[in-house]
Short mmCIF file of C-alpha atoms and ligand atoms in Angstrom, two decimals:
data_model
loop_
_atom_site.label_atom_id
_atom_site.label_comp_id
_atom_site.label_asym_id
_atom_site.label_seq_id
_atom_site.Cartn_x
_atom_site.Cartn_y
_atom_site.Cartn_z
CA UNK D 7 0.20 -39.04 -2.92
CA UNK D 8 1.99 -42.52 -2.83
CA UNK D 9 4.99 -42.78 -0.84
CA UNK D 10 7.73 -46.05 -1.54
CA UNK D 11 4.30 -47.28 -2.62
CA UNK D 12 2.01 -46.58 0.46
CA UNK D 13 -1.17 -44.60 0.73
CA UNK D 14 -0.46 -42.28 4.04
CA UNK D 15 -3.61 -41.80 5.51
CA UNK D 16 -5.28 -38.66 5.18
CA UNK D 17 -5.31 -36.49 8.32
CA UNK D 18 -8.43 -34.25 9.10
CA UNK D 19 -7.26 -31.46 9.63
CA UNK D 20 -9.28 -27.82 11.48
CA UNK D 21 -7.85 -24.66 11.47
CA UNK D 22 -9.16 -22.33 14.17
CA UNK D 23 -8.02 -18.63 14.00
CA UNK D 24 -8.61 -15.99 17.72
CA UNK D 25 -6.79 -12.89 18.04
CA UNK D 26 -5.11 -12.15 14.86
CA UNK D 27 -5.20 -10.64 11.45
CA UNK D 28 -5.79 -13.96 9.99
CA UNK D 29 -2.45 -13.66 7.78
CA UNK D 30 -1.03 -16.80 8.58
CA UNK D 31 -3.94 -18.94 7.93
CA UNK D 32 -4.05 -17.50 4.65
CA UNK D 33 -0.47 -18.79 3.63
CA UNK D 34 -2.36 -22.23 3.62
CA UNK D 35 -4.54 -20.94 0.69
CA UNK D 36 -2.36 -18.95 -1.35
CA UNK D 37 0.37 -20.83 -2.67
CA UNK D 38 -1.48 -21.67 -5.93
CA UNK D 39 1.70 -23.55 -7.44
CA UNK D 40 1.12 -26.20 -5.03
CA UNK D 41 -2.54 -25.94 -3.54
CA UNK D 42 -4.38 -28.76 -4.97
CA UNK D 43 -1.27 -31.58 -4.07
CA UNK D 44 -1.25 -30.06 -0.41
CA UNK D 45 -5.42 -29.91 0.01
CA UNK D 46 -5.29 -33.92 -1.96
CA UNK D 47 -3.03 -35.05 1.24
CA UNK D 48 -5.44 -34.09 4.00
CA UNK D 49 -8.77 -33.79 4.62
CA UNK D 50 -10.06 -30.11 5.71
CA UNK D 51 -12.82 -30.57 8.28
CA UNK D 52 -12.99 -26.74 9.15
CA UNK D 53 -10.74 -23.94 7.71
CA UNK D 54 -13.35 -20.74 7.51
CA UNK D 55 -11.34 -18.91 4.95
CA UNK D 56 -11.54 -21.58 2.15
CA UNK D 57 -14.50 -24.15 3.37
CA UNK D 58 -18.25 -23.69 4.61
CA UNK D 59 -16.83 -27.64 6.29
CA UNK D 60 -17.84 -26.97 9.88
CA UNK D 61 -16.82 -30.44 11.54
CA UNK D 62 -15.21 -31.33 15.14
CA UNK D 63 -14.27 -34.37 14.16
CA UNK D 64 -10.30 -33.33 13.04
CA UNK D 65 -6.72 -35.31 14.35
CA UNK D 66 -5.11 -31.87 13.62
CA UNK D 67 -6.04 -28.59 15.20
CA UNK D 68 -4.27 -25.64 14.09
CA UNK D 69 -4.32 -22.36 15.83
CA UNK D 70 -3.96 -19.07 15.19
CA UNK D 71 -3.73 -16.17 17.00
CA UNK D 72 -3.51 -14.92 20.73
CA UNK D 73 -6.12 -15.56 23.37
CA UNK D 74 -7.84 -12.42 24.60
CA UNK D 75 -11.24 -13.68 25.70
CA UNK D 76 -13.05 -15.80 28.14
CA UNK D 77 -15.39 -17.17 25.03
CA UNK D 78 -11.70 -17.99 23.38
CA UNK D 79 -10.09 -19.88 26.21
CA UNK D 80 -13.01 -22.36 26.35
CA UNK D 81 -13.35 -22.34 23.07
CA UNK D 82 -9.42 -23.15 22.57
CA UNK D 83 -10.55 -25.81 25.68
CA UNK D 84 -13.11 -27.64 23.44
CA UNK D 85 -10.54 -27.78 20.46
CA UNK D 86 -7.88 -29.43 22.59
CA UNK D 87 -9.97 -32.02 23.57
CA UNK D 88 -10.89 -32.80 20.19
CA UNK D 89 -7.57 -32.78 18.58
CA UNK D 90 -4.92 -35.25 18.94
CA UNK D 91 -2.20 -32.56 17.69
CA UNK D 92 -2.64 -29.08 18.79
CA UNK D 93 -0.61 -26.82 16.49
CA UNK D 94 -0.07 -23.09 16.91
CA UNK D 95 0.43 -21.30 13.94
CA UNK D 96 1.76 -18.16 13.73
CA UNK D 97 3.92 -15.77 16.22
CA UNK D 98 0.81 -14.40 17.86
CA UNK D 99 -0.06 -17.94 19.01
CA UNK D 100 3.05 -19.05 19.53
CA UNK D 101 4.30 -15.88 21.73
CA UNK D 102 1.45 -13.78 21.96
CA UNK D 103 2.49 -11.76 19.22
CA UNK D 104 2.11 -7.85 18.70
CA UNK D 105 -1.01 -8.53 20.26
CA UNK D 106 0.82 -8.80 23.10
CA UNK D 107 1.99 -5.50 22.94
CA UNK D 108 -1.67 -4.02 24.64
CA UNK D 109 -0.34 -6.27 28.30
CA UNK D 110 2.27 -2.93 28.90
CA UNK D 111 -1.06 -1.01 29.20
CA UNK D 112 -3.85 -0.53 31.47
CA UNK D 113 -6.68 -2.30 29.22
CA UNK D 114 -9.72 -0.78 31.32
CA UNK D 115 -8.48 2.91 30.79
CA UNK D 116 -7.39 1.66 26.70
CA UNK D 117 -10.66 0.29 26.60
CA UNK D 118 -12.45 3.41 28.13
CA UNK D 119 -10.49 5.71 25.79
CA UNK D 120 -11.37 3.24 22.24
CA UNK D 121 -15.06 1.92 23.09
CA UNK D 122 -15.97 4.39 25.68
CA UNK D 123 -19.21 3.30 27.66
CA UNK D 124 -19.51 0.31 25.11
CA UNK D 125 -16.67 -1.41 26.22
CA UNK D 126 -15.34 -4.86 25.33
CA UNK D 127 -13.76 -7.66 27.09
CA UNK D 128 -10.16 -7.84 27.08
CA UNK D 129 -7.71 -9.97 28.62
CA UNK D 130 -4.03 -9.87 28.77
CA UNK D 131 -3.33 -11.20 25.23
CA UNK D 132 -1.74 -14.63 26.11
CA UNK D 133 0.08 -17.33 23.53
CA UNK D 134 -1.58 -20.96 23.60
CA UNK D 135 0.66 -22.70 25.20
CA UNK D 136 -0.04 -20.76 28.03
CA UNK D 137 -3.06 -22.58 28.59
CA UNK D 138 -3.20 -25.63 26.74
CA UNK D 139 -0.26 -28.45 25.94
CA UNK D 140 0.98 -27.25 22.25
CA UNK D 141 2.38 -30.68 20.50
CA UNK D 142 3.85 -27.95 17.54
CA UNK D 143 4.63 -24.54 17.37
CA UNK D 144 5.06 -22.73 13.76
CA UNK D 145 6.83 -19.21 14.72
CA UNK D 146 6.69 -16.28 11.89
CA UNK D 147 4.29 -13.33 11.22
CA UNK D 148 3.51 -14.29 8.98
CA UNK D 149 4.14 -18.47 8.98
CA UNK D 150 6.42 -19.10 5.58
CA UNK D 151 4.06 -21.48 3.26
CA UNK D 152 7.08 -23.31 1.92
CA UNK D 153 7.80 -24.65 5.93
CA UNK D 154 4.25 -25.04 6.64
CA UNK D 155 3.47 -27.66 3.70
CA UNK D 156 6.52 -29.00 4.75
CA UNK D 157 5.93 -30.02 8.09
CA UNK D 158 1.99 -31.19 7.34
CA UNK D 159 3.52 -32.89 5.24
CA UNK D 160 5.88 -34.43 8.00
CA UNK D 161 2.35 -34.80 10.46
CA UNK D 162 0.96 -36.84 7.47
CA UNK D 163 3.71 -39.45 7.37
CA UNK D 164 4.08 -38.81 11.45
CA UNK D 165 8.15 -38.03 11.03
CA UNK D 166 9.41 -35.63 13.72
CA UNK D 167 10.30 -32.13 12.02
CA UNK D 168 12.87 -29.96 12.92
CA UNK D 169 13.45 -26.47 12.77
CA UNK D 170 16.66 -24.86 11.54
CA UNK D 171 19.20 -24.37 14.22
CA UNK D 172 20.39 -21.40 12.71
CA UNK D 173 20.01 -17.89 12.41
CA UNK D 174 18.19 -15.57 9.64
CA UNK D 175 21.53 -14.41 8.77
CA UNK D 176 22.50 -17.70 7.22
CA UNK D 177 19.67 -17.17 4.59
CA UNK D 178 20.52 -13.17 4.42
CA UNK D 179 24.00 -14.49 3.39
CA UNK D 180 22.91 -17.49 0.91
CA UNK D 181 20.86 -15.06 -1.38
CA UNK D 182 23.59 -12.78 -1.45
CA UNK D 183 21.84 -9.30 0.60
CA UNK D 184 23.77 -6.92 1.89
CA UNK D 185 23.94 -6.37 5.81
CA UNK D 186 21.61 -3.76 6.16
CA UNK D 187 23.72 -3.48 9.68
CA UNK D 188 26.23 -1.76 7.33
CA UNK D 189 24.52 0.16 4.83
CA UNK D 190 23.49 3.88 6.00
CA UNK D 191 20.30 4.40 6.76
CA UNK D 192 17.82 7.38 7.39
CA UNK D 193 14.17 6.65 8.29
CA UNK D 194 13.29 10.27 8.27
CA UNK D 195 13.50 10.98 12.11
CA UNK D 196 17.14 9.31 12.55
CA UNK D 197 20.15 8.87 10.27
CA UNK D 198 21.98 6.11 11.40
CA UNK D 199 25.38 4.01 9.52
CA UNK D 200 23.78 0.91 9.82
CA UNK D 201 19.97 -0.77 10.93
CA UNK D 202 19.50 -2.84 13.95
CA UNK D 203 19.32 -6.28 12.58
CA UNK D 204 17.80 -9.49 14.62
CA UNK D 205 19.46 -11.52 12.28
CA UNK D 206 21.89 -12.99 14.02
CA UNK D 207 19.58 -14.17 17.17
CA UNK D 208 16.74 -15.27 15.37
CA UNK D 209 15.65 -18.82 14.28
CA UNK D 210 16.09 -19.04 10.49
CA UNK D 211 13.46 -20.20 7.94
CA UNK D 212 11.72 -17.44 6.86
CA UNK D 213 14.61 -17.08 4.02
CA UNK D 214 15.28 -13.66 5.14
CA UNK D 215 12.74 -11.39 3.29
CA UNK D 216 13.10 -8.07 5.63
CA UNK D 217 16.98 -7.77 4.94
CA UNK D 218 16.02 -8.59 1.52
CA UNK D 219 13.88 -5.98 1.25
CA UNK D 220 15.58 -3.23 2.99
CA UNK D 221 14.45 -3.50 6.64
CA UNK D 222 16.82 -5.00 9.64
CA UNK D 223 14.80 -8.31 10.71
CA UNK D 224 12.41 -8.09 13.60
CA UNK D 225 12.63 -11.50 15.19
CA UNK D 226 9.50 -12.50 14.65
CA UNK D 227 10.29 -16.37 14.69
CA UNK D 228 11.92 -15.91 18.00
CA UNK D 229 14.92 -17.10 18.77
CA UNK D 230 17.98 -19.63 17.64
CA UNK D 231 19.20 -22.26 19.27
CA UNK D 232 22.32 -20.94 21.31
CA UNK D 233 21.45 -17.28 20.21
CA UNK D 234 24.05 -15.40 21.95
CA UNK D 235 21.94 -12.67 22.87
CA UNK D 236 24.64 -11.19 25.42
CA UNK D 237 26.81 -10.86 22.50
CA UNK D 238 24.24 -8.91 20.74
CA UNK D 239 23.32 -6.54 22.88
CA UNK D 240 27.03 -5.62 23.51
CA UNK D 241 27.50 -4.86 19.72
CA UNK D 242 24.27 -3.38 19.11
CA UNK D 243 25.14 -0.76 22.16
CA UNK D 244 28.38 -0.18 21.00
CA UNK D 245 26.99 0.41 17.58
CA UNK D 246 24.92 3.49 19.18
CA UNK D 247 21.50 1.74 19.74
CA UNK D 248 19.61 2.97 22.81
CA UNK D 249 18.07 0.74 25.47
CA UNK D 250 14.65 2.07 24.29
CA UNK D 251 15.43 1.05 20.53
CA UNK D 252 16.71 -2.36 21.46
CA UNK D 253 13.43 -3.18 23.85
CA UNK D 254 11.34 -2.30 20.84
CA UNK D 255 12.93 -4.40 18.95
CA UNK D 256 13.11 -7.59 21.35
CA UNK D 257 9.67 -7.49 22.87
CA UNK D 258 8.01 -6.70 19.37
CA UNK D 259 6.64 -10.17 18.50
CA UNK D 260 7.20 -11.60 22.00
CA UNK D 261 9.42 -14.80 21.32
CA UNK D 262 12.35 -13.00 23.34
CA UNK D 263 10.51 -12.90 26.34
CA UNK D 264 12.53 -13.20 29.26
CA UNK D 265 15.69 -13.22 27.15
CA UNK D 266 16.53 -9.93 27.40
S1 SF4 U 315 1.42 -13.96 13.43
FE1 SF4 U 315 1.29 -12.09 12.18
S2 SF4 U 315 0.37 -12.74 10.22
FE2 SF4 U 315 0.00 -14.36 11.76
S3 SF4 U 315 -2.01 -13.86 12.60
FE3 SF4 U 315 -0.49 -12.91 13.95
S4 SF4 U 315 -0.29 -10.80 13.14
FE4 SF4 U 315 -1.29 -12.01 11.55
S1 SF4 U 316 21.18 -7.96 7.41
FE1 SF4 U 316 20.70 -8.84 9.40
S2 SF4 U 316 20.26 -10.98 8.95
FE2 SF4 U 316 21.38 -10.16 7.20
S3 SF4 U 316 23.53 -10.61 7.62
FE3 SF4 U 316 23.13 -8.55 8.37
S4 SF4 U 316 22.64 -8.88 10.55
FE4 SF4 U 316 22.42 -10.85 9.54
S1 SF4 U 317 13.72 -11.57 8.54
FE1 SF4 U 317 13.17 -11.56 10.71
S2 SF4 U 317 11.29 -10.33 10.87
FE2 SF4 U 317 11.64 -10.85 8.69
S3 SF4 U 317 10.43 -12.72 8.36
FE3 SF4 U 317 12.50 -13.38 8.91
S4 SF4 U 317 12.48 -13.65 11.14
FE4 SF4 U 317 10.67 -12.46 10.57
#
């Protein structure tokens, strides 16, 4: 794909996938519309769920999911030496993710009660950056496709990308959904006048699909720049939520660590 007349050069490009359901990597290979003019401007060296290509030889190494393994931190090792961008893909690589989640538990007595005497290595799940430099992170669960071919597409032509400043309820607003925040709700247990909503603390781009669909937003691309999560809380107390509700809520996906 010619740009002003010049051939970019096509990057090689590995994606890697750990702890996860492997529902990010699979926005790569689903968005048919689009598929062949994204796969003709790089050059997949290893991507498991669409190529037998086993190469190390990549510029571009993306990763998904947590690390919960000794095998996967030297694995992850061995990939960041070979790549010249490291990019996590995905909330559970960027934060940890709902992986994260098992770290409130005591993982030998968890993994006693699940694999009794066959039991498996576990770690405290851990995102990538906390143990090897991330050049790019890619926050959702899972990833939108639409943001993902657009910033390869900005590591092709090597032009900085940046995320939108603002929150999910910008989108909620621009497609016209109603704030679940004020519609009643009963989930069966709990009738309630209104959802807790993330919305208005979390970093937009996902074109608010959960308020779309019903459901208050989760956070799961972390936070917005400036989120004013003091703010929040104060409304979302006032509004009847309890402490326990609101913790579920924040530490879900793990990009509000030490936030709250
Ligand atoms: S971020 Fe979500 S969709 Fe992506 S791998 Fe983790 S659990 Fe799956
Ligand atoms: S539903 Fe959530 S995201 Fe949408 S406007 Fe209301 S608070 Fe914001
Ligand atoms: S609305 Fe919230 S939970 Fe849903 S995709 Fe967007 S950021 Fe994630």
């Amino acid at each position: 794909m010619k740009y002003l007349g010049i051939e970019p050069k096509k990057p090689r490009v590995a994606v890697f996938d750990f702890t996860s359901c492997e529902g990010c990597e699979l926005q790569f290979a689903n968005k048919e519309e689009t598929l062949v003019d994204f796969l003709a401007s790089i050059e997949v060296v290893a991507f498991r769920e669409i190529s037998s290509a086993r190469g190390d030889n990549y510029d571009i190494a993306f990763i998904e999911g947590s690390i919960t393994r000794t095998d996967e931190i030297e694995r992850l090792l061995q990939i960041r030496e070979n790549a010249t961008t490291l990019v996590s893909l995905g909330s559970c690589a960027c934060f940890g993710g709902i992986n994260k989640l098992k770290n409130a538990f005591d993982l030998n007595e968890a993994n006693r009660e699940v694999y009794g005497s066959r039991s498996k290595e576990t770690l405290p799940a851990r995102a990538v950056h906390e143990l090897v430099k991330v050049d790019l992170k890619i926050p959702g669960c899972p990833v939108s496709k639409d943001e993902v071919e657009r910033i390869v597409q900005h590591l092709v032509w090597d032009i900085p990308y940046h995320y939108p400043a603002y929150p999910v309820c910008l989108e909620c607003k621009q497609r016209f959904t109603v704030c679940v925040c004020e519609l009643p709700y009963n989930d069966g247990a709990k009738s309630t006048s209104g959802q807790l909503c993330l919305g208005p603390v979390t970093r937009g781009g996902c074109d608010a699909p959960c308020p779309a669909g019903g459901l208050g937003c989760w956070g799961c691309r972390g936070p917005a720049e400036d989120a004013n999560i003091e703010s929040f809380l104060s409304i979302a107390r006032e509004k009847g939520f309890t402490e326990r509700e609101i913790n579920e809520r924040f530490e879900f996906f793990g990009g509000f660590e030490g936030l709250k």
